[in-house]
JSON list of C-alpha atoms in Angstrom, two decimals:
[
{"chain": "A", "resi": 1, "resn": "MET", "atom": "CA", "xyz": [0.57, 6.27, 3.01]},
{"chain": "A", "resi": 2, "resn": "GLY", "atom": "CA", "xyz": [1.07, 6.40, 7.19]},
{"chain": "A", "resi": 3, "resn": "ARG", "atom": "CA", "xyz": [-1.06, 6.96, 10.82]},
{"chain": "A", "resi": 4, "resn": "HIS", "atom": "CA", "xyz": [-1.17, 10.82, 10.10]},
{"chain": "A", "resi": 5, "resn": "HIS", "atom": "CA", "xyz": [-4.65, 12.13, 9.89]},
{"chain": "A", "resi": 6, "resn": "ASN", "atom": "CA", "xyz": [-3.42, 13.84, 6.73]},
{"chain": "A", "resi": 7, "resn": "ALA", "atom": "CA", "xyz": [-1.79, 10.50, 4.68]},
{"chain": "A", "resi": 8, "resn": "ASP", "atom": "CA", "xyz": [-4.29, 9.89, 2.05]},
{"chain": "A", "resi": 9, "resn": "VAL", "atom": "CA", "xyz": [-4.49, 6.31, 2.94]},
{"chain": "A", "resi": 10, "resn": "VAL", "atom": "CA", "xyz": [-4.39, 6.02, 7.27]},
{"chain": "A", "resi": 11, "resn": "ILE", "atom": "CA", "xyz": [-3.42, 2.88, 8.35]},
{"chain": "A", "resi": 12, "resn": "ASP", "atom": "CA", "xyz": [-3.36, 3.30, 12.26]},
{"chain": "A", "resi": 13, "resn": "ALA", "atom": "CA", "xyz": [-0.94, 0.80, 13.03]},
{"chain": "A", "resi": 14, "resn": "PRO", "atom": "CA", "xyz": [2.24, 1.23, 16.00]},
{"chain": "A", "resi": 15, "resn": "SER", "atom": "CA", "xyz": [4.64, -0.07, 13.15]},
{"chain": "A", "resi": 16, "resn": "ILE", "atom": "CA", "xyz": [3.32, 2.26, 10.96]},
{"chain": "A", "resi": 17, "resn": "SER", "atom": "CA", "xyz": [5.57, 5.80, 10.70]},
{"chain": "A", "resi": 18, "resn": "ARG", "atom": "CA", "xyz": [3.71, 8.87, 10.56]},
{"chain": "A", "resi": 19, "resn": "ARG", "atom": "CA", "xyz": [4.67, 9.40, 7.41]},
{"chain": "A", "resi": 20, "resn": "HIS", "atom": "CA", "xyz": [5.49, 5.89, 6.31]},
{"chain": "A", "resi": 21, "resn": "SER", "atom": "CA", "xyz": [5.77, 5.76, 1.92]},
{"chain": "A", "resi": 22, "resn": "ALA", "atom": "CA", "xyz": [4.32, 7.42, -0.91]},
{"chain": "A", "resi": 23, "resn": "ILE", "atom": "CA", "xyz": [2.77, 6.37, -4.38]},
{"chain": "A", "resi": 24, "resn": "THR", "atom": "CA", "xyz": [3.27, 9.22, -7.03]},
{"chain": "A", "resi": 25, "resn": "HIS", "atom": "CA", "xyz": [1.87, 9.11, -10.65]},
{"chain": "A", "resi": 26, "resn": "SER", "atom": "CA", "xyz": [3.97, 9.89, -13.07]},
{"chain": "A", "resi": 27, "resn": "GLY", "atom": "CA", "xyz": [3.92, 9.60, -17.42]},
{"chain": "A", "resi": 28, "resn": "ASP", "atom": "CA", "xyz": [5.16, 5.84, -16.99]},
{"chain": "A", "resi": 29, "resn": "GLY", "atom": "CA", "xyz": [2.65, 4.83, -14.55]},
{"chain": "A", "resi": 30, "resn": "TYR", "atom": "CA", "xyz": [2.73, 4.77, -10.83]},
{"chain": "A", "resi": 31, "resn": "PHE", "atom": "CA", "xyz": [5.51, 4.47, -8.18]},
{"chain": "A", "resi": 32, "resn": "LEU", "atom": "CA", "xyz": [5.98, 3.66, -4.76]},
{"chain": "A", "resi": 33, "resn": "SER", "atom": "CA", "xyz": [8.74, 5.18, -2.34]},
{"chain": "A", "resi": 34, "resn": "ASP", "atom": "CA", "xyz": [9.25, 5.24, 1.08]},
{"chain": "A", "resi": 35, "resn": "LEU", "atom": "CA", "xyz": [9.22, 7.76, 3.08]},
{"chain": "A", "resi": 36, "resn": "SER", "atom": "CA", "xyz": [12.50, 7.49, 5.75]},
{"chain": "A", "resi": 37, "resn": "SER", "atom": "CA", "xyz": [10.17, 5.02, 7.57]},
{"chain": "A", "resi": 38, "resn": "LYS", "atom": "CA", "xyz": [11.28, 3.42, 10.51]},
{"chain": "A", "resi": 39, "resn": "ASN", "atom": "CA", "xyz": [10.47, -0.02, 9.57]},
{"chain": "A", "resi": 40, "resn": "GLY", "atom": "CA", "xyz": [10.86, -0.01, 5.98]},
{"chain": "A", "resi": 41, "resn": "THR", "atom": "CA", "xyz": [8.51, -0.58, 2.74]},
{"chain": "A", "resi": 42, "resn": "PHE", "atom": "CA", "xyz": [7.86, -4.00, 1.12]},
{"chain": "A", "resi": 43, "resn": "LEU", "atom": "CA", "xyz": [6.70, -4.55, -2.36]},
{"chain": "A", "resi": 44, "resn": "ASN", "atom": "CA", "xyz": [6.42, -8.60, -2.72]},
{"chain": "A", "resi": 45, "resn": "GLN", "atom": "CA", "xyz": [7.84, -8.94, 0.50]},
{"chain": "A", "resi": 46, "resn": "ASP", "atom": "CA", "xyz": [11.17, -7.17, -0.89]},
{"chain": "A", "resi": 47, "resn": "ASN", "atom": "CA", "xyz": [12.20, -3.94, 1.00]},
{"chain": "A", "resi": 48, "resn": "ILE", "atom": "CA", "xyz": [12.15, -1.42, -1.52]},
{"chain": "A", "resi": 49, "resn": "GLY", "atom": "CA", "xyz": [15.09, 1.24, 0.53]},
{"chain": "A", "resi": 50, "resn": "LYS", "atom": "CA", "xyz": [15.53, 4.34, -0.56]},
{"chain": "A", "resi": 51, "resn": "SER", "atom": "CA", "xyz": [14.45, 3.75, -4.22]},
{"chain": "A", "resi": 52, "resn": "SER", "atom": "CA", "xyz": [11.32, 4.69, -6.17]},
{"chain": "A", "resi": 53, "resn": "HIS", "atom": "CA", "xyz": [9.75, 1.01, -7.79]},
{"chain": "A", "resi": 54, "resn": "HIS", "atom": "CA", "xyz": [7.44, 1.11, -10.64]},
{"chain": "A", "resi": 55, "resn": "LEU", "atom": "CA", "xyz": [3.92, -0.58, -9.44]},
{"chain": "A", "resi": 56, "resn": "GLN", "atom": "CA", "xyz": [2.12, -3.56, -11.76]},
{"chain": "A", "resi": 57, "resn": "ASP", "atom": "CA", "xyz": [-1.26, -5.14, -11.24]},
{"chain": "A", "resi": 58, "resn": "GLY", "atom": "CA", "xyz": [-1.51, -7.29, -7.83]},
{"chain": "A", "resi": 59, "resn": "ASP", "atom": "CA", "xyz": [1.73, -5.54, -6.35]},
{"chain": "A", "resi": 60, "resn": "GLU", "atom": "CA", "xyz": [1.80, -6.74, -2.69]},
{"chain": "A", "resi": 61, "resn": "ILE", "atom": "CA", "xyz": [3.04, -3.34, -0.34]},
{"chain": "A", "resi": 62, "resn": "SER", "atom": "CA", "xyz": [3.08, -3.69, 2.91]},
{"chain": "A", "resi": 63, "resn": "SER", "atom": "CA", "xyz": [5.02, -2.07, 5.88]},
{"chain": "A", "resi": 64, "resn": "GLY", "atom": "CA", "xyz": [7.41, -3.46, 8.41]},
{"chain": "A", "resi": 65, "resn": "PRO", "atom": "CA", "xyz": [5.72, -6.06, 10.69]},
{"chain": "A", "resi": 66, "resn": "SER", "atom": "CA", "xyz": [2.59, -4.87, 10.37]},
{"chain": "A", "resi": 67, "resn": "ASP", "atom": "CA", "xyz": [-0.50, -7.83, 9.58]},
{"chain": "A", "resi": 68, "resn": "ILE", "atom": "CA", "xyz": [-2.13, -5.57, 6.55]},
{"chain": "A", "resi": 69, "resn": "ALA", "atom": "CA", "xyz": [-0.81, -5.10, 3.03]},
{"chain": "A", "resi": 70, "resn": "LEU", "atom": "CA", "xyz": [-2.21, -3.22, 0.44]},
{"chain": "A", "resi": 71, "resn": "ILE", "atom": "CA", "xyz": [-2.98, -4.91, -3.37]},
{"chain": "A", "resi": 72, "resn": "PHE", "atom": "CA", "xyz": [-2.22, -2.09, -5.89]},
{"chain": "A", "resi": 73, "resn": "GLN", "atom": "CA", "xyz": [-4.76, -2.54, -8.81]},
{"chain": "A", "resi": 74, "resn": "ASN", "atom": "CA", "xyz": [-4.83, -0.46, -11.73]},
{"chain": "A", "resi": 75, "resn": "SER", "atom": "CA", "xyz": [-8.75, -0.85, -12.33]},
{"chain": "A", "resi": 76, "resn": "ASN", "atom": "CA", "xyz": [-11.64, 0.15, -10.12]},
{"chain": "A", "resi": 77, "resn": "LEU", "atom": "CA", "xyz": [-12.20, -1.27, -7.31]},
{"chain": "A", "resi": 78, "resn": "GLU", "atom": "CA", "xyz": [-15.58, -2.58, -8.29]},
{"chain": "A", "resi": 79, "resn": "GLU", "atom": "CA", "xyz": [-13.93, -4.39, -11.47]},
{"chain": "A", "resi": 80, "resn": "VAL", "atom": "CA", "xyz": [-11.26, -6.45, -8.70]},
{"chain": "A", "resi": 81, "resn": "VAL", "atom": "CA", "xyz": [-12.28, -9.68, -7.04]},
{"chain": "A", "resi": 82, "resn": "HIS", "atom": "CA", "xyz": [-9.79, -11.32, -4.68]},
{"chain": "A", "resi": 83, "resn": "GLN", "atom": "CA", "xyz": [-10.77, -14.70, -3.42]},
{"chain": "A", "resi": 84, "resn": "ASP", "atom": "CA", "xyz": [-7.70, -15.59, -1.47]},
{"chain": "A", "resi": 85, "resn": "ALA", "atom": "CA", "xyz": [-7.82, -11.92, 0.70]},
{"chain": "A", "resi": 86, "resn": "LYS", "atom": "CA", "xyz": [-10.34, -10.76, 3.12]},
{"chain": "A", "resi": 87, "resn": "VAL", "atom": "CA", "xyz": [-10.88, -7.02, 2.21]},
{"chain": "A", "resi": 88, "resn": "THR", "atom": "CA", "xyz": [-11.06, -4.61, 5.59]},
{"chain": "A", "resi": 89, "resn": "GLU", "atom": "CA", "xyz": [-11.50, -1.60, 4.76]},
{"chain": "A", "resi": 90, "resn": "SER", "atom": "CA", "xyz": [-13.50, 0.23, 1.72]},
{"chain": "A", "resi": 91, "resn": "LEU", "atom": "CA", "xyz": [-10.84, 2.49, 0.33]},
{"chain": "A", "resi": 92, "resn": "LYS", "atom": "CA", "xyz": [-11.19, 6.44, -1.05]},
{"chain": "A", "resi": 93, "resn": "TRP", "atom": "CA", "xyz": [-8.51, 5.49, -3.74]},
{"chain": "A", "resi": 94, "resn": "SER", "atom": "CA", "xyz": [-9.52, 3.30, -5.81]},
{"chain": "A", "resi": 95, "resn": "ARG", "atom": "CA", "xyz": [-6.19, 1.31, -6.49]},
{"chain": "A", "resi": 96, "resn": "LEU", "atom": "CA", "xyz": [-5.53, -0.58, -3.17]},
{"chain": "A", "resi": 97, "resn": "ILE", "atom": "CA", "xyz": [-7.42, -3.04, -1.58]},
{"chain": "A", "resi": 98, "resn": "VAL", "atom": "CA", "xyz": [-6.85, -3.06, 1.94]},
{"chain": "A", "resi": 99, "resn": "PHE", "atom": "CA", "xyz": [-6.59, -6.71, 3.39]},
{"chain": "A", "resi": 100, "resn": "ARG", "atom": "CA", "xyz": [-4.96, -8.59, 6.84]},
{"chain": "A", "resi": 101, "resn": "LEU", "atom": "CA", "xyz": [-2.49, -11.14, 5.86]},
{"chain": "A", "resi": 102, "resn": "ASP", "atom": "CA", "xyz": [-2.97, -15.16, 7.74]},
{"chain": "A", "resi": 103, "resn": "ASP", "atom": "CA", "xyz": [-1.38, -15.72, 10.43]}
]
């Protein structure tokens, strides 16, 4: 994830680094890691630092002071319904939903 046009998930916001964070998959599930971004990567509002963190259904991923958050869903996007979040983009990666945080 990042600002760079080659990222799988492009977030065009000044607080997002070109190569900000990554989600990888292994036999144990999906993992979030920060790619030495300037403003940090947050999982459920906690800065993950340099560690890799196992993702669970409903985890909120955010980056620095951005007003954009990603929700990790270990299911198809069509099966996910969020009454508290306004979906602003449809992503090819079916495990993420993007929404803007309320002010």
